[in-house]
Amino acid sequence: MKVPTRKLISLTHPSLNLWHPTIDSFIWNNLIRAHVQPTHPPTRPAHTPLSIFLRMCFHAVPLDFYTFPFLLQSIHSPQTLQLGRSIHSQTLIFGFSSDSFVQTSLISMYTTCGDVGSARKVFDEMPQPDLPSWNSIINANVKAGLLSVARELFVKMPSRNVISWSSMLDGYVRWGQCEEAFELFGQMKEENKVMPNEYTVSILLAACEQLGSLEHGKWAHTHVYKLGMEINVVLGTSLIEMYAKCGSIVRARLVFENLGPKRDLMAWTAMISGLAMHGHWEDCLSLFSNMVETRVRPDDITFLGVLSACVHGGLVSEGKAMFERMSKEFGISPSVQHYGCMIDLYGRAGLIDEAWNLLNTMPMEPDVLIWGALLSGARICGDIETCEIALNKIIEQDPTNSAAYVLLSNVYAKMGRWKDARHIRDLMETKRVKKVPGLSSIEVDGRIH
DNA sequence: TTAGGGTTAG
């Protein structure tokens, strides 16, 4: 049946006042879809999926079975949960609530909003859930860490495909139960009904990475060949990561080289971070240059790798240059971690003034790691005043950090400030007595300052 | 010509 077309009322929607005389559901659905996907570079569009949907209703364009799955894709954070609920009720009003595509979209919407309970309600109301719905509800429980519920559903489902197995495996790996993951993978192979794919192996590699076990990693890698899989960029990135984290930078590099022109931002970044992790700062920096030459744009994570290589190599001027290029050349505003790297870099080089200068320009509140980096720099070059300030900040932000109390008390002793030293010792005693969670740090801070 | 489950860097 042909969907009837509707005239667009131009006045109500200036920028949708296309010269087309008619616009039908198909176009409206795709207009919604187009607005769900983020644009490059990010813009502030004049319309949102919701506003388009509302106008669609206003113009009495008939909704169809595609409309809600698209619209629901725009709800993907806990902040938008209320809106998601309203859309859910609209599916009931418009009579699409018993469509399995709409229902699965609702389950996944509630999952991304962190509301497993509602996801489960939708699922439980389905008389005959199909495979995507089962997979979707398993995924909801996996994301929420409800592994036993996920497993229960996994066992109960009438049929399983590779996604079902991968989701369950992912749950175990995600929540640190790697042994269970390997066991389940064994079961998957034993049953031999469903073949593992690139997704499955990626998850398995994440498990190896978590265990830091090169043996497991090599074993998983052999599966890639046994299964006749092509190493795509995602799988390649997982392999690079795994080898780097399991201690074999040589194997990581080999995988990286074999990826050839398929290399994307993720693959480059994994290799760059791996080299940084292994202290190969020269290779790391030259790889970064290659990346830029290849016209792959680095992002904030890439720079974390590059900067940490500079920290480990003690490359102050290179680090400084990279830090500047990051915002000037690539438009990436440094995060607290980037500042942390730089302050660490300056600190280790004994450039406490430089570290202070940078710290003072930070647009965000320096965190414990920043103060910690400044502290270790100050300790190296014996800048006792900076030590005192940093330690007070650390205690202020992390009142349970007993090492900081001891250090601060020592600092005061060294400065001859015996009263202050005593005071910090007392404070620590008090803290030990009142080791009750919820005792606010303000009490402690109040006495320090 | 449009739709719903799973993977990668910290």
Coordinates of N, CA and C (backbone and C1' of nucleotides) in Angstrom, one line a residue, chain B:
Chain B
dT1 P 13.7 -0.6 -4.1 O5' 14.1 0.6 -3.1 C5' 14.5 0.3 -1.9 C4' 15.2 1.6 -1.3 C3' 14.9 1.8 0.1 O3' 15.8 1.1 0.9 C1' 14.7 3.8 -1.1
dT2 P 15.4 0.3 2.1 O5' 15.2 1.5 3.1 C5' 16.3 2.3 3.5 C4' 16.0 3.0 4.8 C3' 15.8 2.1 5.9 O3' 16.9 2.2 6.8 C1' 14.0 3.7 5.8
dA3 P 17.4 0.8 7.4 O5' 16.4 0.7 8.6 C5' 16.3 1.7 9.6 C4' 15.6 1.2 10.8 C3' 16.3 0.0 11.5 O3' 17.1 0.5 12.5 C1' 13.9 -0.2 11.3
dG4 P 18.2 -0.4 13.0 O5' 17.5 -1.3 14.2 C5' 17.0 -0.6 15.3 C4' 16.5 -1.6 16.3 C3' 17.6 -2.5 16.8 O3' 18.3 -1.9 17.8 C1' 15.6 -3.7 16.4
dG5 P 19.9 -2.0 17.9 O5' 20.0 -3.1 19.1 C5' 19.8 -4.4 18.8 C4' 20.4 -5.3 19.9 C3' 21.9 -5.4 19.7 O3' 22.5 -4.5 20.7 C1' 20.9 -7.5 19.9
dG6 P 23.8 -3.7 20.5 O5' 24.9 -4.9 20.7 C5' 25.1 -5.4 21.9 C4' 26.3 -6.4 21.9 C3' 27.6 -5.8 21.5 O3' 28.3 -5.5 22.7 C1' 27.2 -7.8 20.2
dT7 P 29.2 -4.2 22.6 O5' 30.5 -4.7 21.7 C5' 31.3 -5.7 22.3 C4' 32.6 -5.7 21.5 C3' 33.4 -4.4 21.5 O3' 34.1 -4.3 22.7 C1' 33.5 -5.6 19.4
dT8 P 34.6 -2.9 23.2 O5' 35.9 -2.6 22.3 C5' 36.9 -3.5 22.3 C4' 38.1 -3.0 21.5 C3' 38.5 -1.6 22.0 O3' 39.4 -1.7 23.0 C1' 38.4 -1.7 19.6
dA9 P 39.4 -0.6 24.2 O5' 40.4 0.4 23.6 C5' 41.8 0.0 23.5 C4' 42.6 1.2 23.3 C3' 42.7 2.1 24.5 O3' 43.9 1.8 25.2 C1' 42.2 3.3 22.5
dG10 P 43.9 1.9 26.8 O5' 43.5 3.4 27.1 C5' 44.5 4.4 27.2 C4' 44.1 5.4 28.3 C3' 43.9 4.8 29.7 O3' 44.3 5.7 30.7 C1' 41.8 5.6 28.9

